[in-house]
Coordinates of C-alpha atoms in Angstrom, one line a residue:
M182 CA 98.8 35.3 74.1
K183 CA 96.9 36.1 77.4
V184 CA 93.1 36.5 77.3
W185 CA 92.1 39.9 78.5
Q186 CA 89.3 40.2 81.1
T187 CA 88.0 43.7 80.4
R188 CA 85.8 45.6 82.9
Q189 CA 82.8 47.4 81.3
Y190 CA 84.0 50.9 81.9
Q191 CA 87.5 50.0 80.4
E192 CA 85.6 48.8 77.3
D193 CA 83.7 52.0 77.4
Y194 CA 86.9 54.1 77.2
L195 CA 87.9 52.2 74.1
T196 CA 84.5 52.6 72.5
Q197 CA 84.3 56.4 73.2
I198 CA 87.8 57.0 72.0
S199 CA 87.1 55.2 68.7
A200 CA 83.9 57.0 68.4
N201 CA 85.7 60.4 68.7
W202 CA 88.3 59.5 66.2
T203 CA 85.5 59.0 63.7
K204 CA 84.4 62.6 64.5
G205 CA 87.7 64.0 63.7
L206 CA 88.9 64.4 67.4
K207 CA 92.3 63.0 67.1
R208 CA 93.9 64.3 70.4
Q209 CA 92.1 63.0 73.5
L210 CA 92.7 63.0 77.2
M211 CA 91.7 59.8 78.7
V212 CA 90.7 60.8 82.3
A213 CA 90.6 57.6 84.6
P214 CA 91.1 57.7 88.4
T215 CA 93.8 55.9 90.2
G216 CA 93.3 52.1 89.9
A217 CA 91.1 52.3 86.9
G218 CA 93.7 50.5 85.0
K219 CA 95.1 53.0 82.6
S220 CA 98.0 50.7 81.7
F221 CA 95.7 47.9 81.1
I222 CA 93.6 49.9 78.7
I223 CA 96.9 51.0 76.9
G224 CA 97.7 47.3 76.7
R225 CA 94.2 46.5 75.3
M226 CA 94.7 49.1 72.5
A227 CA 98.1 47.6 71.7
E228 CA 96.5 44.0 71.5
R229 CA 93.6 45.1 69.2
M230 CA 96.1 47.0 66.9
V231 CA 98.4 44.0 66.6
K232 CA 95.5 41.6 66.0
R233 CA 94.1 43.6 63.0
G234 CA 97.4 42.9 61.3
T235 CA 97.4 46.3 59.5
G236 CA 101.0 47.1 60.4
K237 CA 100.2 50.2 62.3
R238 CA 102.5 50.9 65.2
M239 CA 102.1 52.6 68.7
L240 CA 104.5 54.9 70.7
V241 CA 103.9 54.9 74.6
M242 CA 105.8 57.5 76.4
A243 CA 106.2 57.9 80.1
D244 CA 108.0 60.6 82.1
R245 CA 110.0 58.3 84.4
R246 CA 111.9 55.0 84.4
R247 CA 109.6 53.2 86.6
L248 CA 106.6 53.9 84.4
V249 CA 108.6 52.8 81.3
E250 CA 109.3 49.6 83.1
Q251 CA 105.6 49.1 84.1
L252 CA 104.3 49.7 80.5
A253 CA 106.9 47.4 78.9
G254 CA 105.9 44.8 81.5
Q255 CA 102.3 45.1 80.5
M256 CA 103.3 44.4 76.7
K257 CA 105.5 41.5 77.9
S258 CA 102.7 39.9 80.0
V259 CA 100.5 39.6 77.1
G260 CA 103.0 38.6 74.4
I261 CA 103.0 41.8 72.4
P262 CA 106.3 42.5 70.6
W263 CA 107.8 45.8 72.1
H264 CA 111.0 47.9 71.8
V265 CA 112.3 50.2 74.6
E266 CA 113.8 53.5 73.9
M267 CA 115.4 55.2 76.9
A268 CA 118.9 56.4 77.8
N269 CA 121.2 54.4 80.1
L270 CA 119.2 51.1 79.6
P271 CA 120.1 48.2 81.9
D272 CA 121.4 44.8 80.5
G273 CA 118.2 43.1 79.5
E274 CA 120.0 39.7 79.9
R275 CA 120.1 40.1 83.7
I276 CA 117.4 38.9 86.1
G277 CA 114.8 41.7 86.8
N278 CA 115.6 43.4 83.7
E279 CA 113.3 41.2 81.3
W280 CA 111.3 44.4 80.4
V281 CA 114.3 45.6 78.4
R282 CA 113.9 44.8 74.7
N283 CA 115.8 46.0 71.6
D284 CA 113.5 45.5 68.6
P285 CA 113.1 48.6 66.6
T286 CA 110.8 46.9 64.2
A287 CA 108.2 46.0 66.9
P288 CA 104.7 47.3 66.7
V289 CA 104.9 48.9 70.1
I290 CA 107.7 51.4 71.2
V291 CA 107.8 52.0 74.9
A292 CA 110.0 55.2 75.5
S293 CA 111.1 57.8 78.1
R294 CA 109.5 61.1 77.3
D295 CA 112.7 62.9 77.8
T296 CA 114.6 60.6 75.5
I297 CA 112.3 61.2 72.6
L298 CA 112.2 65.0 73.1
S299 CA 116.0 65.1 73.4
R300 CA 117.0 62.8 70.5
S301 CA 114.1 63.5 68.1
I302 CA 112.5 66.8 68.8
R303 CA 114.9 69.2 70.3
N304 CA 118.1 68.0 68.6
S305 CA 117.0 65.9 65.6
W306 CA 119.8 63.4 66.2
V307 CA 117.5 60.6 65.0
G308 CA 114.1 60.8 63.3
L309 CA 110.7 60.6 65.1
P310 CA 109.5 57.0 65.5
Q311 CA 107.2 56.1 62.5
V312 CA 104.0 55.3 64.4
D313 CA 100.2 55.9 63.8
L314 CA 99.1 56.2 67.6
V315 CA 101.0 58.1 70.5
I316 CA 100.3 57.5 74.0
V317 CA 101.4 60.3 76.4
D318 CA 101.2 58.7 79.8
E319 CA 100.4 60.8 82.8
A320 CA 99.7 63.9 80.4
H321 CA 99.2 66.5 83.2
L322 CA 103.0 66.2 84.0
W323 CA 103.9 67.5 80.4
D324 CA 104.3 71.2 80.9
R325 CA 102.9 73.7 78.4
G326 CA 106.2 74.0 76.4
K327 CA 106.8 70.2 76.1
A328 CA 103.0 69.5 75.2
R329 CA 103.3 72.1 72.5
Q330 CA 106.5 70.5 71.1
L331 CA 104.8 67.1 71.1
I332 CA 101.7 68.2 69.3
E333 CA 103.8 70.1 66.6
A334 CA 106.1 67.2 66.2
F335 CA 103.5 64.4 65.6
G336 CA 101.3 66.6 63.6
D337 CA 98.0 64.8 62.5
K338 CA 98.9 61.6 64.4
F339 CA 96.2 60.1 66.8
I340 CA 97.3 61.1 70.4
I341 CA 95.9 59.8 73.7
G342 CA 96.8 61.3 77.1
P343 CA 95.9 59.0 80.0
T344 CA 95.8 61.0 83.4
A345 CA 93.7 60.9 86.6
T346 CA 94.0 64.7 86.9
P347 CA 93.8 66.5 83.6
C348 CA 95.1 69.9 84.9
Y349 CA 98.3 71.7 85.5
G350 CA 99.6 72.1 88.9
D351 CA 97.9 75.7 89.0
G352 CA 94.5 73.8 88.4
T353 CA 94.1 75.2 84.8
G354 CA 93.1 72.9 82.0
L355 CA 95.5 71.3 79.7
G356 CA 94.3 73.5 76.8
K357 CA 92.1 73.3 73.8
Q358 CA 95.1 74.0 71.6
N359 CA 96.6 70.8 72.6
W360 CA 93.6 68.5 73.1
D361 CA 90.4 67.9 71.3
A362 CA 88.3 66.2 74.0
I363 CA 88.1 64.8 77.5
V364 CA 87.0 61.1 77.8
E365 CA 85.8 60.2 81.3
C366 CA 83.9 56.9 81.5
V367 CA 84.1 56.0 85.3
T368 CA 84.5 58.0 88.5
M369 CA 86.1 57.1 92.0
R370 CA 82.8 56.6 93.7
Q371 CA 81.9 54.1 90.9
L372 CA 85.3 52.2 91.5
I373 CA 84.6 52.2 95.1
A374 CA 81.2 50.8 94.7
E375 CA 82.7 48.0 92.3
K376 CA 85.4 47.3 94.9
V377 CA 88.2 48.3 92.5
L378 CA 89.2 51.1 95.0
V379 CA 88.7 51.2 98.8
P380 CA 87.1 54.1 100.7
V381 CA 89.1 56.6 102.6
R382 CA 89.0 57.9 106.3
Y383 CA 90.4 61.3 107.0
F384 CA 92.0 62.7 110.2
A385 CA 93.9 66.0 111.0
P386 CA 95.7 66.7 114.1
P387 CA 93.1 67.9 116.7
E388 CA 94.9 71.3 117.1
L389 CA 94.4 72.1 113.4
G390 CA 90.6 71.7 114.0
K391 CA 90.8 74.0 117.1
K392 CA 92.7 76.5 115.0
R393 CA 90.1 76.4 112.2
K394 CA 87.3 76.7 114.7
A395 CA 89.0 79.9 116.1
G396 CA 89.6 81.4 112.7
E397 CA 93.5 81.1 113.0
K398 CA 95.9 80.1 110.2
T399 CA 97.0 76.5 110.3
G400 CA 100.0 75.9 108.2
V401 CA 101.4 72.4 108.7
S402 CA 100.1 71.2 112.1
G403 CA 100.8 68.5 114.5
D404 CA 103.4 66.0 115.5
P405 CA 103.7 63.6 112.6
V406 CA 104.7 60.6 114.9
K407 CA 102.1 61.0 117.5
H408 CA 99.3 61.6 114.9
W409 CA 100.5 58.4 113.2
M410 CA 100.5 56.7 116.3
D411 CA 96.9 57.8 117.3
Y412 CA 95.4 56.8 113.9
A413 CA 97.6 54.6 111.8
E414 CA 100.1 52.6 114.1
G415 CA 101.3 49.6 112.5
K416 CA 100.0 50.5 109.1
R417 CA 102.2 50.8 105.9
T418 CA 102.4 54.6 105.1
V419 CA 103.6 56.8 102.4
A420 CA 104.2 60.4 103.6
F421 CA 104.7 63.7 101.4
L422 CA 107.3 66.2 102.7
Q423 CA 108.8 69.4 101.4
S424 CA 112.6 68.7 101.5
V425 CA 115.0 66.0 102.1
D426 CA 116.3 67.3 105.2
Q427 CA 112.6 67.5 106.6
A428 CA 112.1 64.0 105.4
K429 CA 115.1 62.5 107.0
A430 CA 114.5 64.4 110.4
V431 CA 111.0 62.8 110.4
R432 CA 112.3 59.5 109.4
D433 CA 114.9 59.5 112.2
R434 CA 112.1 60.3 114.8
F435 CA 110.0 57.4 113.6
R436 CA 113.0 55.1 113.9
K437 CA 113.7 56.5 117.4
A438 CA 110.0 55.4 118.1
G439 CA 110.8 51.9 117.0
V440 CA 109.1 52.3 113.5
T441 CA 111.1 51.1 110.4
A442 CA 111.3 54.1 108.2
E443 CA 112.9 55.1 105.0
V444 CA 113.0 58.0 102.6
I445 CA 112.9 58.1 98.8
D446 CA 113.6 61.4 96.8
A447 CA 114.3 62.1 93.2
D448 CA 118.1 61.1 93.7
T449 CA 117.5 57.7 95.1
P450 CA 119.1 55.1 93.0
H451 CA 116.7 52.6 91.3
T452 CA 118.1 49.6 93.0
E453 CA 117.6 51.3 96.5
R454 CA 114.0 52.3 95.4
N455 CA 113.1 48.8 94.4
R456 CA 114.7 47.4 97.6
I457 CA 112.6 49.8 99.7
F458 CA 109.4 48.9 97.6
D459 CA 110.1 45.2 98.2
D460 CA 110.5 45.8 101.9
I461 CA 107.2 47.7 102.0
A462 CA 105.4 44.9 100.2
E463 CA 106.8 42.5 102.9
G464 CA 105.9 44.6 105.8
K465 CA 109.5 45.3 106.8
V466 CA 109.1 49.1 106.1
L467 CA 106.2 50.8 107.8
W468 CA 106.7 54.5 107.1
C469 CA 108.1 55.8 103.8
G470 CA 108.9 59.5 103.2
S471 CA 108.7 60.9 99.9
V472 CA 110.2 64.3 98.5
G473 CA 109.2 65.2 95.0
T474 CA 108.2 61.7 93.9
L475 CA 105.7 58.7 94.4
T476 CA 102.7 60.8 93.6
T477 CA 102.0 59.2 90.2
G478 CA 102.7 55.9 88.5
V479 CA 103.6 54.0 91.7
D480 CA 101.4 50.9 92.3
V481 CA 102.1 49.8 95.9
P482 CA 98.7 48.4 97.2
Q483 CA 100.0 47.6 100.6
W484 CA 100.1 51.3 101.5
E485 CA 97.1 52.0 103.8
V486 CA 98.0 55.5 104.9
A487 CA 98.8 58.7 103.1
Q488 CA 100.5 61.3 105.4
L489 CA 100.5 64.8 104.0
L490 CA 103.3 66.9 105.8
I491 CA 103.3 69.8 103.3
K492 CA 101.1 72.6 102.2
C493 CA 99.1 71.4 99.1
G494 CA 97.6 74.2 97.2
S495 CA 97.7 72.1 93.9
F496 CA 94.4 70.3 93.5
S497 CA 96.0 67.7 91.2
K498 CA 98.8 66.9 93.6
F499 CA 96.3 66.5 96.4
R500 CA 94.2 64.0 94.4
Q501 CA 97.5 62.2 93.4
C502 CA 98.9 61.9 96.9
G503 CA 95.6 60.5 98.2
G504 CA 95.3 58.0 95.5
R505 CA 98.3 56.1 96.6
V506 CA 96.3 54.5 99.3
M507 CA 93.0 53.6 97.5
R508 CA 94.2 50.3 95.7
P509 CA 92.8 47.3 97.5
C510 CA 95.1 44.8 99.0
P511 CA 93.1 41.7 100.2
D512 CA 96.3 39.9 101.3
I513 CA 96.7 42.2 104.3
G514 CA 93.0 42.6 104.9
K515 CA 92.9 46.2 103.8
K516 CA 89.3 47.6 103.9
Y517 CA 90.1 51.3 103.7
G518 CA 92.6 53.9 103.2
I519 CA 93.6 56.6 105.9
F520 CA 94.6 60.2 105.0
L521 CA 96.4 62.0 107.6
D522 CA 96.0 65.6 106.6
H523 CA 98.5 67.9 108.5
S524 CA 97.9 71.1 106.4
A525 CA 94.0 71.3 105.9
A526 CA 94.2 70.1 102.2
V527 CA 90.8 68.3 102.7
L528 CA 89.1 71.5 103.9
E529 CA 90.5 73.2 100.9
H530 CA 90.1 70.7 98.2
G531 CA 87.3 68.3 99.3
F532 CA 87.3 64.6 99.6
L533 CA 89.2 62.3 97.3
D534 CA 86.2 60.5 96.1
E535 CA 84.2 63.6 95.0
D536 CA 83.3 64.1 91.2
V537 CA 85.4 66.7 89.7
P538 CA 84.3 69.3 87.0
W539 CA 87.3 69.0 84.5
E540 CA 87.4 71.3 81.6
L541 CA 90.0 71.8 78.8
E542 CA 90.3 75.5 79.1
E543 CA 93.3 76.9 80.6
S544 CA 91.4 80.1 81.7
G545 CA 89.7 78.4 84.7
D546 CA 91.0 76.8 88.0
V547 CA 89.4 73.5 88.8
A548 CA 89.9 74.3 92.5
D549 CA 87.9 77.6 92.2
R550 CA 85.0 75.5 90.4
V551 CA 85.0 73.2 93.2
K552 CA 84.9 76.1 95.8
K553 CA 82.1 77.6 94.0
E554 CA 80.0 74.4 93.9
R555 CA 80.6 74.0 97.6
E556 CA 79.5 77.7 98.4
A557 CA 76.3 77.0 96.3
G558 CA 75.6 73.9 98.2
E559 CA 76.1 71.7 95.4
R560 CA 78.8 69.4 97.2
A561 CA 79.7 68.6 100.7
N562 CA 81.5 71.1 103.0
P563 CA 84.2 69.3 105.0
V564 CA 84.6 70.1 108.6
C565 CA 87.3 69.2 111.1
C566 CA 86.4 67.8 114.7
A567 CA 88.2 70.0 117.2
K568 CA 88.1 67.0 119.7
C569 CA 89.5 64.2 117.5
G570 CA 90.5 65.6 114.2
C571 CA 88.1 63.5 112.0
L572 CA 87.4 65.2 108.7
F573 CA 83.9 64.7 107.7
A574 CA 80.8 66.2 106.1
G575 CA 76.9 66.0 106.2
S576 CA 76.6 65.3 109.9
P577 CA 76.0 67.6 112.8
V578 CA 78.1 65.3 115.0
C579 CA 81.5 63.8 114.5
P580 CA 81.1 60.1 113.2
E581 CA 84.4 59.2 115.0
C582 CA 83.9 60.5 118.6
G583 CA 80.4 61.8 118.6
A584 CA 81.4 65.5 119.4
P585 CA 79.0 68.2 118.0
I586 CA 80.4 70.4 115.2

């Protein structure tokens, strides 16, 4: 079995979660930024559970196929027996499908969230898996109804919800009726300081800065191809768009400009997705448009640029989108990420590495709390350079072009 090399903050998560269990706090949100190693920590829990030899079992649920595959691969990499529970499983004997394993007696079950909800909770076709610990990966993606169904179904079991953004899409907390505690042992700034993540530079189309300076409404501004050429030419990019038609139209403009470009949406077949991810890793695809996907659970360290081509009122979605470009990739010489903000999201939500006042209560909005802290002078107030579009704070002049604010 592989020997784990655990970072101190990862060990801190394990220690704090165990301490909370002894206090009777059975349902805990494990809040860890992008790149902190949530899957690694889950694997560490599984390894310790198996080593104790007590016969206890763990259920790990994810909301999408790629995450199920990643989590099963984590168990495989350290030699922990696992079983996959998901509809329409591929043939595990085929090359590339080694993550598929049918062993109902294994100590770890990796399952699709919707499969468990459908088979065992909503329809009672089969009984719930007999486990002692339940992991609800990307807990913020479980809507209020599904979260309640889960809590009620598993009763007094120990439940952990890993997430980078513990709030619903409207910014409210995930609820004290569902969770007992938030465990947060590391921040983005700490991870950047430890070189676990890379810092980010921010640019908006200059016309957005001019509109903001004049007090005009901005909407989604700027030419996506020109803005990319000005600040990110040649860099591998993930772009977030509103509709498939919009994504394909922008893709075709990039192709016309000689840039290799693809689009992934919710209906893109898995084989096609994997082909595109492989091409991104190899540098064959520079621009990848995303519609309704790729905001969570996607580990593509070669992405250097996030291009936001949608209005993004959701604080959680903003943080998840930006997090895609913060993983380091020494193989391509990546020293920082670039955030191309076409919708003034940074001006609304702040910078990606800022600390966030997360709360469990559903009555408050995290974006409102951040705004109040900014108004009180407790955090930086982002500005947009009207000359070059650089987004920054804490300086009377633009750090990119030297223009005064």
